[in-house]
Amino acid sequence: MNGLRVSEACDTNIEDLALERGHRVLRIIGKGNKPALIPLVPRTARTVDLTIGEREEGPILLRHDGQRLDRRTAHRWVRSIGKRAGLGLVHLHMLRAGFIMAALDAGVPLRDVQVAARHADPRTTTVYDRRRQDFDRHAAYVVVAFVAGG
């Protein structure tokens, strides 16, 4: 629900949770070692709270053996869940891509999606835009209506 990269999610600690201007946030270190502050939507914040339980420090995400969740284990879990759900081959980046595509499909402006995804270049974000092939929304129709005064 927040479009984190798997490495960003796996590296988070309980100590990285905070309140900023009335929002639950998560401090992460993103790609390129860039720090970022991610607002957690209520559903995500509740899931995080349930995940950490009474713990006050340490990794947010744990493996079954109590160790920090790593990228490899996360990959196996997501692949297994996708298979059991009948979704076929599912990989971790599909979760992040789904977040980006859902935001674009919902009409969130490209710049805002770029910022949320922490893409340095808007061209990276547009790769995920399925609407590029949506001729019903093509700019030519808007221009014709504008020129015609409609």
PDB file of N, CA and C in Angstrom, residues 14-112:
ATOM      1  N   ILE A  14      11.569  -0.952  14.144  1.00  0.00           N
ATOM      2  CA  ILE A  14      10.504  -0.340  14.937  1.00  0.00           C
ATOM      3  C   ILE A  14      10.882   1.097  15.294  1.00  0.00           C
ATOM      4  N   GLU A  15      12.163   1.320  15.544  1.00  0.00           N
ATOM      5  CA  GLU A  15      12.639   2.662  15.896  1.00  0.00           C
ATOM      6  C   GLU A  15      12.483   3.658  14.753  1.00  0.00           C
ATOM      7  N   ASP A  16      12.227   3.170  13.544  1.00  0.00           N
ATOM      8  CA  ASP A  16      12.052   4.040  12.376  1.00  0.00           C
ATOM      9  C   ASP A  16      10.631   4.594  12.264  1.00  0.00           C
ATOM     10  N   LEU A  17       9.730   4.142  13.129  1.00  0.00           N
ATOM     11  CA  LEU A  17       8.341   4.634  13.129  1.00  0.00           C
ATOM     12  C   LEU A  17       8.272   5.933  13.915  1.00  0.00           C
ATOM     13  N   ALA A  18       7.444   6.859  13.442  1.00  0.00           N
ATOM     14  CA  ALA A  18       7.325   8.149  14.123  1.00  0.00           C
ATOM     15  C   ALA A  18       5.986   8.794  13.769  1.00  0.00           C
ATOM     16  N   LEU A  19       5.730   9.929  14.412  1.00  0.00           N
ATOM     17  CA  LEU A  19       4.596  10.788  14.076  1.00  0.00           C
ATOM     18  C   LEU A  19       5.150  12.096  13.544  1.00  0.00           C
ATOM     19  N   GLU A  20       4.644  12.522  12.389  1.00  0.00           N
ATOM     20  CA  GLU A  20       5.049  13.795  11.793  1.00  0.00           C
ATOM     21  C   GLU A  20       3.803  14.541  11.343  1.00  0.00           C
ATOM     22  N   ARG A  21       3.561  15.708  11.934  1.00  0.00           N
ATOM     23  CA  ARG A  21       2.431  16.548  11.546  1.00  0.00           C
ATOM     24  C   ARG A  21       1.115  15.762  11.483  1.00  0.00           C
ATOM     25  N   GLY A  22       0.905  14.901  12.457  1.00  0.00           N
ATOM     26  CA  GLY A  22      -0.338  14.142  12.541  1.00  0.00           C
ATOM     27  C   GLY A  22      -0.380  12.875  11.714  1.00  0.00           C
ATOM     28  N   HIS A  23       0.721  12.512  11.080  1.00  0.00           N
ATOM     29  CA  HIS A  23       0.773  11.317  10.240  1.00  0.00           C
ATOM     30  C   HIS A  23       1.715  10.290  10.852  1.00  0.00           C
ATOM     31  N   ARG A  24       1.321   9.016  10.799  1.00  0.00           N
ATOM     32  CA  ARG A  24       2.261   7.935  11.127  1.00  0.00           C
ATOM     33  C   ARG A  24       3.207   7.840   9.947  1.00  0.00           C
ATOM     34  N   VAL A  25       4.486   7.823  10.221  1.00  0.00           N
ATOM     35  CA  VAL A  25       5.482   7.773   9.154  1.00  0.00           C
ATOM     36  C   VAL A  25       6.530   6.704   9.461  1.00  0.00           C
ATOM     37  N   LEU A  26       7.229   6.334   8.407  1.00  0.00           N
ATOM     38  CA  LEU A  26       8.312   5.373   8.510  1.00  0.00           C
ATOM     39  C   LEU A  26       9.535   5.988   7.844  1.00  0.00           C
ATOM     40  N   ARG A  27      10.617   6.052   8.587  1.00  0.00           N
ATOM     41  CA  ARG A  27      11.872   6.544   8.023  1.00  0.00           C
ATOM     42  C   ARG A  27      12.580   5.370   7.354  1.00  0.00           C
ATOM     43  N   ILE A  28      12.954   5.553   6.101  1.00  0.00           N
ATOM     44  CA  ILE A  28      13.656   4.489   5.377  1.00  0.00           C
ATOM     45  C   ILE A  28      14.923   5.055   4.745  1.00  0.00           C
ATOM     46  N   ILE A  29      15.782   4.154   4.358  1.00  0.00           N
ATOM     47  CA  ILE A  29      16.918   4.513   3.514  1.00  0.00           C
ATOM     48  C   ILE A  29      16.618   3.897   2.156  1.00  0.00           C
ATOM     49  N   GLY A  30      16.393   4.752   1.179  1.00  0.00           N
ATOM     50  CA  GLY A  30      15.990   4.294  -0.141  1.00  0.00           C
ATOM     51  C   GLY A  30      17.165   3.995  -1.043  1.00  0.00           C
ATOM     52  N   LYS A  31      16.829   3.746  -2.292  1.00  0.00           N
ATOM     53  CA  LYS A  31      17.824   3.458  -3.320  1.00  0.00           C
ATOM     54  C   LYS A  31      18.830   4.605  -3.387  1.00  0.00           C
ATOM     55  N   GLY A  32      20.085   4.266  -3.569  1.00  0.00           N
ATOM     56  CA  GLY A  32      21.119   5.294  -3.614  1.00  0.00           C
ATOM     57  C   GLY A  32      21.451   5.847  -2.243  1.00  0.00           C
ATOM     58  N   ASN A  33      21.066   5.107  -1.200  1.00  0.00           N
ATOM     59  CA  ASN A  33      21.333   5.502   0.191  1.00  0.00           C
ATOM     60  C   ASN A  33      20.662   6.826   0.562  1.00  0.00           C
ATOM     61  N   LYS A  34      19.508   7.103  -0.080  1.00  0.00           N
ATOM     62  CA  LYS A  34      18.789   8.350   0.168  1.00  0.00           C
ATOM     63  C   LYS A  34      17.733   8.146   1.251  1.00  0.00           C
ATOM     64  N   PRO A  35      17.779   8.955   2.308  1.00  0.00           N
ATOM     65  CA  PRO A  35      16.747   8.836   3.350  1.00  0.00           C
ATOM     66  C   PRO A  35      15.405   9.374   2.842  1.00  0.00           C
ATOM     67  N   ALA A  36      14.333   8.754   3.302  1.00  0.00           N
ATOM     68  CA  ALA A  36      12.991   9.192   2.917  1.00  0.00           C
ATOM     69  C   ALA A  36      12.058   8.978   4.092  1.00  0.00           C
ATOM     70  N   LEU A  37      11.028   9.788   4.141  1.00  0.00           N
ATOM     71  CA  LEU A  37       9.982   9.700   5.153  1.00  0.00           C
ATOM     72  C   LEU A  37       8.710   9.279   4.440  1.00  0.00           C
ATOM     73  N   ILE A  38       8.183   8.116   4.788  1.00  0.00           N
ATOM     74  CA  ILE A  38       7.036   7.542   4.099  1.00  0.00           C
ATOM     75  C   ILE A  38       5.802   7.622   4.993  1.00  0.00           C
ATOM     76  N   PRO A  39       4.741   8.323   4.562  1.00  0.00           N
ATOM     77  CA  PRO A  39       3.515   8.324   5.368  1.00  0.00           C
ATOM     78  C   PRO A  39       2.832   6.963   5.252  1.00  0.00           C
ATOM     79  N   LEU A  40       2.391   6.437   6.377  1.00  0.00           N
ATOM     80  CA  LEU A  40       1.714   5.139   6.379  1.00  0.00           C
ATOM     81  C   LEU A  40       0.207   5.350   6.397  1.00  0.00           C
ATOM     82  N   VAL A  41      -0.465   4.815   5.392  1.00  0.00           N
ATOM     83  CA  VAL A  41      -1.920   4.889   5.388  1.00  0.00           C
ATOM     84  C   VAL A  41      -2.421   4.086   6.574  1.00  0.00           C
ATOM     85  N   PRO A  42      -3.614   4.392   7.101  1.00  0.00           N
ATOM     86  CA  PRO A  42      -4.098   3.700   8.302  1.00  0.00           C
ATOM     87  C   PRO A  42      -4.058   2.178   8.220  1.00  0.00           C
ATOM     88  N   ARG A  43      -4.394   1.629   7.076  1.00  0.00           N
ATOM     89  CA  ARG A  43      -4.379   0.172   6.927  1.00  0.00           C
ATOM     90  C   ARG A  43      -2.968  -0.386   7.122  1.00  0.00           C
ATOM     91  N   THR A  44      -1.974   0.290   6.548  1.00  0.00           N
ATOM     92  CA  THR A  44      -0.587  -0.144   6.698  1.00  0.00           C
ATOM     93  C   THR A  44      -0.124   0.037   8.135  1.00  0.00           C
ATOM     94  N   ALA A  45      -0.456   1.176   8.736  1.00  0.00           N
ATOM     95  CA  ALA A  45      -0.055   1.426  10.125  1.00  0.00           C
ATOM     96  C   ALA A  45      -0.635   0.356  11.053  1.00  0.00           C
ATOM     97  N   ARG A  46      -1.880  -0.021  10.837  1.00  0.00           N
ATOM     98  CA  ARG A  46      -2.509  -1.068  11.663  1.00  0.00           C
ATOM     99  C   ARG A  46      -1.812  -2.404  11.468  1.00  0.00           C
ATOM    100  N   THR A  47      -1.469  -2.735  10.232  1.00  0.00           N
ATOM    101  CA  THR A  47      -0.765  -3.984   9.954  1.00  0.00           C
ATOM    102  C   THR A  47       0.609  -3.986  10.613  1.00  0.00           C
ATOM    103  N   VAL A  48       1.306  -2.856  10.549  1.00  0.00           N
ATOM    104  CA  VAL A  48       2.614  -2.747  11.210  1.00  0.00           C
ATOM    105  C   VAL A  48       2.452  -2.940  12.710  1.00  0.00           C
ATOM    106  N   ASP A  49       1.441  -2.305  13.296  1.00  0.00           N
ATOM    107  CA  ASP A  49       1.201  -2.457  14.738  1.00  0.00           C
ATOM    108  C   ASP A  49       0.947  -3.916  15.108  1.00  0.00           C
ATOM    109  N   LEU A  50       0.148  -4.603  14.309  1.00  0.00           N
ATOM    110  CA  LEU A  50      -0.126  -6.017  14.570  1.00  0.00           C
ATOM    111  C   LEU A  50       1.135  -6.864  14.397  1.00  0.00           C
ATOM    112  N   THR A  51       1.974  -6.481  13.457  1.00  0.00           N
ATOM    113  CA  THR A  51       3.213  -7.220  13.192  1.00  0.00           C
ATOM    114  C   THR A  51       4.205  -7.093  14.342  1.00  0.00           C
ATOM    115  N   ILE A  52       4.347  -5.894  14.875  1.00  0.00           N
ATOM    116  CA  ILE A  52       5.358  -5.706  15.925  1.00  0.00           C
ATOM    117  C   ILE A  52       4.842  -6.095  17.307  1.00  0.00           C
ATOM    118  N   GLY A  53       3.524  -6.117  17.468  1.00  0.00           N
ATOM    119  CA  GLY A  53       2.962  -6.521  18.761  1.00  0.00           C
ATOM    120  C   GLY A  53       3.487  -5.663  19.895  1.00  0.00           C
ATOM    121  N   GLU A  54       4.028  -6.308  20.910  1.00  0.00           N
ATOM    122  CA  GLU A  54       4.539  -5.598  22.091  1.00  0.00           C
ATOM    123  C   GLU A  54       6.022  -5.234  21.977  1.00  0.00           C
ATOM    124  N   ARG A  55       6.657  -5.625  20.885  1.00  0.00           N
ATOM    125  CA  ARG A  55       8.084  -5.321  20.730  1.00  0.00           C
ATOM    126  C   ARG A  55       8.286  -3.813  20.621  1.00  0.00           C
ATOM    127  N   GLU A  56       9.377  -3.311  21.170  1.00  0.00           N
ATOM    128  CA  GLU A  56       9.664  -1.876  21.152  1.00  0.00           C
ATOM    129  C   GLU A  56      10.893  -1.525  20.326  1.00  0.00           C
ATOM    130  N   GLU A  57      11.623  -2.524  19.878  1.00  0.00           N
ATOM    131  CA  GLU A  57      12.812  -2.256  19.067  1.00  0.00           C
ATOM    132  C   GLU A  57      13.117  -3.466  18.200  1.00  0.00           C
ATOM    133  N   GLY A  58      13.980  -3.229  17.219  1.00  0.00           N
ATOM    134  CA  GLY A  58      14.382  -4.302  16.311  1.00  0.00           C
ATOM    135  C   GLY A  58      13.639  -4.244  14.995  1.00  0.00           C
ATOM    136  N   PRO A  59      13.869  -5.245  14.165  1.00  0.00           N
ATOM    137  CA  PRO A  59      13.248  -5.267  12.834  1.00  0.00           C
ATOM    138  C   PRO A  59      11.725  -5.311  12.913  1.00  0.00           C
ATOM    139  N   ILE A  60      11.080  -4.637  11.981  1.00  0.00           N
ATOM    140  CA  ILE A  60       9.620  -4.718  11.899  1.00  0.00           C
ATOM    141  C   ILE A  60       9.223  -6.083  11.354  1.00  0.00           C
ATOM    142  N   LEU A  61       9.898  -6.506  10.297  1.00  0.00           N
ATOM    143  CA  LEU A  61       9.553  -7.764   9.635  1.00  0.00           C
ATOM    144  C   LEU A  61      10.513  -8.865  10.047  1.00  0.00           C
ATOM    145  N   LEU A  62       9.947  -9.959  10.560  1.00  0.00           N
ATOM    146  CA  LEU A  62      10.749 -11.093  11.031  1.00  0.00           C
ATOM    147  C   LEU A  62      10.407 -12.363  10.271  1.00  0.00           C
ATOM    148  N   ARG A  63      11.418 -13.208  10.113  1.00  0.00           N
ATOM    149  CA  ARG A  63      11.192 -14.548   9.582  1.00  0.00           C
ATOM    150  C   ARG A  63      10.599 -15.400  10.701  1.00  0.00           C
ATOM    151  N   HIS A  64      10.232 -16.621  10.363  1.00  0.00           N
ATOM    152  CA  HIS A  64       9.660 -17.538  11.357  1.00  0.00           C
ATOM    153  C   HIS A  64      10.637 -17.854  12.490  1.00  0.00           C
ATOM    154  N   ASP A  65      11.947 -17.760  12.204  1.00  0.00           N
ATOM    155  CA  ASP A  65      12.944 -18.070  13.231  1.00  0.00           C
ATOM    156  C   ASP A  65      13.299 -16.857  14.088  1.00  0.00           C
ATOM    157  N   GLY A  66      12.604 -15.736  13.879  1.00  0.00           N
ATOM    158  CA  GLY A  66      12.841 -14.539  14.687  1.00  0.00           C
ATOM    159  C   GLY A  66      13.908 -13.608  14.144  1.00  0.00           C
ATOM    160  N   GLN A  67      14.566 -13.996  13.075  1.00  0.00           N
ATOM    161  CA  GLN A  67      15.577 -13.141  12.460  1.00  0.00           C
ATOM    162  C   GLN A  67      14.910 -12.152  11.510  1.00  0.00           C
ATOM    163  N   ARG A  68      15.654 -11.099  11.163  1.00  0.00           N
ATOM    164  CA  ARG A  68      15.144 -10.089  10.234  1.00  0.00           C
ATOM    165  C   ARG A  68      14.754 -10.755   8.914  1.00  0.00           C
ATOM    166  N   LEU A  69      13.610 -10.355   8.376  1.00  0.00           N
ATOM    167  CA  LEU A  69      13.196 -10.829   7.057  1.00  0.00           C
ATOM    168  C   LEU A  69      14.193 -10.315   6.028  1.00  0.00           C
ATOM    169  N   ASP A  70      14.664 -11.192   5.174  1.00  0.00           N
ATOM    170  CA  ASP A  70      15.598 -10.804   4.123  1.00  0.00           C
ATOM    171  C   ASP A  70      14.893 -10.905   2.771  1.00  0.00           C
ATOM    172  N   ARG A  71      15.522 -10.327   1.776  1.00  0.00           N
ATOM    173  CA  ARG A  71      14.954 -10.265   0.430  1.00  0.00           C
ATOM    174  C   ARG A  71      14.638 -11.655  -0.119  1.00  0.00           C
ATOM    175  N   ARG A  72      15.533 -12.587   0.109  1.00  0.00           N
ATOM    176  CA  ARG A  72      15.363 -13.948  -0.418  1.00  0.00           C
ATOM    177  C   ARG A  72      14.137 -14.635   0.191  1.00  0.00           C
ATOM    178  N   THR A  73      13.993 -14.529   1.504  1.00  0.00           N
ATOM    179  CA  THR A  73      12.841 -15.138   2.176  1.00  0.00           C
ATOM    180  C   THR A  73      11.553 -14.448   1.740  1.00  0.00           C
ATOM    181  N   ALA A  74      11.587 -13.124   1.643  1.00  0.00           N
ATOM    182  CA  ALA A  74      10.409 -12.379   1.185  1.00  0.00           C
ATOM    183  C   ALA A  74      10.007 -12.840  -0.213  1.00  0.00           C
ATOM    184  N   HIS A  75      10.988 -13.048  -1.075  1.00  0.00           N
ATOM    185  CA  HIS A  75      10.712 -13.524  -2.441  1.00  0.00           C
ATOM    186  C   HIS A  75      10.016 -14.887  -2.404  1.00  0.00           C
ATOM    187  N   ARG A  76      10.540 -15.795  -1.589  1.00  0.00           N
ATOM    188  CA  ARG A  76       9.936 -17.133  -1.488  1.00  0.00           C
ATOM    189  C   ARG A  76       8.511 -17.056  -0.957  1.00  0.00           C
ATOM    190  N   TRP A  77       8.283 -16.212   0.055  1.00  0.00           N
ATOM    191  CA  TRP A  77       6.943 -16.077   0.632  1.00  0.00           C
ATOM    192  C   TRP A  77       5.953 -15.553  -0.397  1.00  0.00           C
ATOM    193  N   VAL A  78       6.322 -14.492  -1.080  1.00  0.00           N
ATOM    194  CA  VAL A  78       5.414 -13.884  -2.063  1.00  0.00           C
ATOM    195  C   VAL A  78       5.138 -14.857  -3.200  1.00  0.00           C
ATOM    196  N   ARG A  79       6.164 -15.544  -3.666  1.00  0.00           N
ATOM    197  CA  ARG A  79       5.983 -16.530  -4.731  1.00  0.00           C
ATOM    198  C   ARG A  79       5.041 -17.649  -4.279  1.00  0.00           C
ATOM    199  N   SER A  80       5.206 -18.112  -3.047  1.00  0.00           N
ATOM    200  CA  SER A  80       4.368 -19.184  -2.502  1.00  0.00           C
ATOM    201  C   SER A  80       2.920 -18.735  -2.333  1.00  0.00           C
ATOM    202  N   ILE A  81       2.724 -17.542  -1.816  1.00  0.00           N
ATOM    203  CA  ILE A  81       1.365 -17.007  -1.623  1.00  0.00           C
ATOM    204  C   ILE A  81       0.671 -16.837  -2.973  1.00  0.00           C
ATOM    205  N   GLY A  82       1.399 -16.308  -3.955  1.00  0.00           N
ATOM    206  CA  GLY A  82       0.836 -16.143  -5.297  1.00  0.00           C
ATOM    207  C   GLY A  82       0.432 -17.467  -5.908  1.00  0.00           C
ATOM    208  N   LYS A  83       1.266 -18.475  -5.716  1.00  0.00           N
ATOM    209  CA  LYS A  83       0.970 -19.803  -6.255  1.00  0.00           C
ATOM    210  C   LYS A  83      -0.270 -20.395  -5.586  1.00  0.00           C
ATOM    211  N   ARG A  84      -0.344 -20.303  -4.241  1.00  0.00           N
ATOM    212  CA  ARG A  84      -1.513 -20.831  -3.516  1.00  0.00           C
ATOM    213  C   ARG A  84      -2.793 -20.095  -3.884  1.00  0.00           C
ATOM    214  N   ALA A  85      -2.664 -18.812  -4.229  1.00  0.00           N
ATOM    215  CA  ALA A  85      -3.835 -18.011  -4.598  1.00  0.00           C
ATOM    216  C   ALA A  85      -4.229 -18.218  -6.061  1.00  0.00           C
ATOM    217  N   GLY A  86      -3.451 -19.024  -6.782  1.00  0.00           N
ATOM    218  CA  GLY A  86      -3.767 -19.285  -8.183  1.00  0.00           C
ATOM    219  C   GLY A  86      -3.384 -18.151  -9.111  1.00  0.00           C
ATOM    220  N   LEU A  87      -2.436 -17.327  -8.698  1.00  0.00           N
ATOM    221  CA  LEU A  87      -2.040 -16.170  -9.503  1.00  0.00           C
ATOM    222  C   LEU A  87      -0.887 -16.465 -10.442  1.00  0.00           C
ATOM    223  N   GLY A  88      -0.366 -17.675 -10.396  1.00  0.00           N
ATOM    224  CA  GLY A  88       0.782 -18.007 -11.231  1.00  0.00           C
ATOM    225  C   GLY A  88       2.055 -17.471 -10.614  1.00  0.00           C
ATOM    226  N   LEU A  89       3.025 -17.170 -11.469  1.00  0.00           N
ATOM    227  CA  LEU A  89       4.320 -16.685 -10.995  1.00  0.00           C
ATOM    228  C   LEU A  89       4.207 -15.225 -10.546  1.00  0.00           C
ATOM    229  N   VAL A  90       4.402 -15.009  -9.271  1.00  0.00           N
ATOM    230  CA  VAL A  90       4.346 -13.664  -8.693  1.00  0.00           C
ATOM    231  C   VAL A  90       5.728 -13.354  -8.129  1.00  0.00           C
ATOM    232  N   HIS A  91       6.216 -12.164  -8.389  1.00  0.00           N
ATOM    233  CA  HIS A  91       7.498 -11.772  -7.810  1.00  0.00           C
ATOM    234  C   HIS A  91       7.329 -10.452  -7.057  1.00  0.00           C
ATOM    235  N   LEU A  92       8.321 -10.149  -6.232  1.00  0.00           N
ATOM    236  CA  LEU A  92       8.235  -9.011  -5.318  1.00  0.00           C
ATOM    237  C   LEU A  92       7.982  -7.678  -6.011  1.00  0.00           C
ATOM    238  N   HIS A  93       8.645  -7.443  -7.125  1.00  0.00           N
ATOM    239  CA  HIS A  93       8.493  -6.127  -7.763  1.00  0.00           C
ATOM    240  C   HIS A  93       7.069  -5.904  -8.262  1.00  0.00           C
ATOM    241  N   MET A  94       6.314  -6.975  -8.438  1.00  0.00           N
ATOM    242  CA  MET A  94       4.917  -6.823  -8.861  1.00  0.00           C
ATOM    243  C   MET A  94       4.114  -6.049  -7.815  1.00  0.00           C
ATOM    244  N   LEU A  95       4.489  -6.161  -6.547  1.00  0.00           N
ATOM    245  CA  LEU A  95       3.787  -5.416  -5.491  1.00  0.00           C
ATOM    246  C   LEU A  95       4.045  -3.921  -5.640  1.00  0.00           C
ATOM    247  N   ARG A  96       5.293  -3.543  -5.846  1.00  0.00           N
ATOM    248  CA  ARG A  96       5.636  -2.128  -6.041  1.00  0.00           C
ATOM    249  C   ARG A  96       5.031  -1.603  -7.336  1.00  0.00           C
ATOM    250  N   ALA A  97       5.140  -2.396  -8.396  1.00  0.00           N
ATOM    251  CA  ALA A  97       4.568  -1.991  -9.685  1.00  0.00           C
ATOM    252  C   ALA A  97       3.060  -1.822  -9.566  1.00  0.00           C
ATOM    253  N   GLY A  98       2.415  -2.716  -8.810  1.00  0.00           N
ATOM    254  CA  GLY A  98       0.970  -2.611  -8.595  1.00  0.00           C
ATOM    255  C   GLY A  98       0.594  -1.311  -7.905  1.00  0.00           C
ATOM    256  N   PHE A  99       1.397  -0.901  -6.924  1.00  0.00           N
ATOM    257  CA  PHE A  99       1.166   0.373  -6.237  1.00  0.00           C
ATOM    258  C   PHE A  99       1.246   1.538  -7.229  1.00  0.00           C
ATOM    259  N   ILE A 100       2.287   1.544  -8.043  1.00  0.00           N
ATOM    260  CA  ILE A 100       2.497   2.638  -8.997  1.00  0.00           C
ATOM    261  C   ILE A 100       1.375   2.659 -10.034  1.00  0.00           C
ATOM    262  N   MET A 101       1.032   1.488 -10.577  1.00  0.00           N
ATOM    263  CA  MET A 101      -0.034   1.432 -11.585  1.00  0.00           C
ATOM    264  C   MET A 101      -1.385   1.817 -10.991  1.00  0.00           C
ATOM    265  N   ALA A 102      -1.664   1.373  -9.771  1.00  0.00           N
ATOM    266  CA  ALA A 102      -2.941   1.725  -9.141  1.00  0.00           C
ATOM    267  C   ALA A 102      -3.030   3.227  -8.907  1.00  0.00           C
ATOM    268  N   ALA A 103      -1.932   3.848  -8.490  1.00  0.00           N
ATOM    269  CA  ALA A 103      -1.937   5.298  -8.279  1.00  0.00           C
ATOM    270  C   ALA A 103      -2.200   6.035  -9.595  1.00  0.00           C
ATOM    271  N   LEU A 104      -1.532   5.613 -10.651  1.00  0.00           N
ATOM    272  CA  LEU A 104      -1.746   6.250 -11.955  1.00  0.00           C
ATOM    273  C   LEU A 104      -3.168   6.014 -12.452  1.00  0.00           C
ATOM    274  N   ASP A 105      -3.670   4.773 -12.316  1.00  0.00           N
ATOM    275  CA  ASP A 105      -5.038   4.460 -12.737  1.00  0.00           C
ATOM    276  C   ASP A 105      -6.077   5.249 -11.943  1.00  0.00           C
ATOM    277  N   ALA A 106      -5.757   5.545 -10.683  1.00  0.00           N
ATOM    278  CA  ALA A 106      -6.684   6.296  -9.835  1.00  0.00           C
ATOM    279  C   ALA A 106      -6.677   7.788 -10.153  1.00  0.00           C
ATOM    280  N   GLY A 107      -5.772   8.203 -11.052  1.00  0.00           N
ATOM    281  CA  GLY A 107      -5.738   9.609 -11.454  1.00  0.00           C
ATOM    282  C   GLY A 107      -4.772  10.463 -10.659  1.00  0.00           C
ATOM    283  N   VAL A 108      -3.910   9.845  -9.859  1.00  0.00           N
ATOM    284  CA  VAL A 108      -2.900  10.624  -9.143  1.00  0.00           C
ATOM    285  C   VAL A 108      -1.954  11.215 -10.185  1.00  0.00           C
ATOM    286  N   PRO A 109      -1.679  12.513 -10.114  1.00  0.00           N
ATOM    287  CA  PRO A 109      -0.792  13.133 -11.102  1.00  0.00           C
ATOM    288  C   PRO A 109       0.573  12.443 -11.157  1.00  0.00           C
ATOM    289  N   LEU A 110       1.118  12.358 -12.361  1.00  0.00           N
ATOM    290  CA  LEU A 110       2.390  11.687 -12.583  1.00  0.00           C
ATOM    291  C   LEU A 110       3.467  12.166 -11.609  1.00  0.00           C
ATOM    292  N   ARG A 111       3.566  13.464 -11.405  1.00  0.00           N
ATOM    293  CA  ARG A 111       4.604  14.010 -10.507  1.00  0.00           C
ATOM    294  C   ARG A 111       4.432  13.469  -9.093  1.00  0.00           C
ATOM    295  N   ASP A 112       3.192  13.377  -8.610  1.00  0.00           N
ATOM    296  CA  ASP A 112       2.959  12.867  -7.258  1.00  0.00           C
ATOM    297  C   ASP A 112       3.298  11.383  -7.159  1.00  0.00           C
TER     298      ASP A 112
END
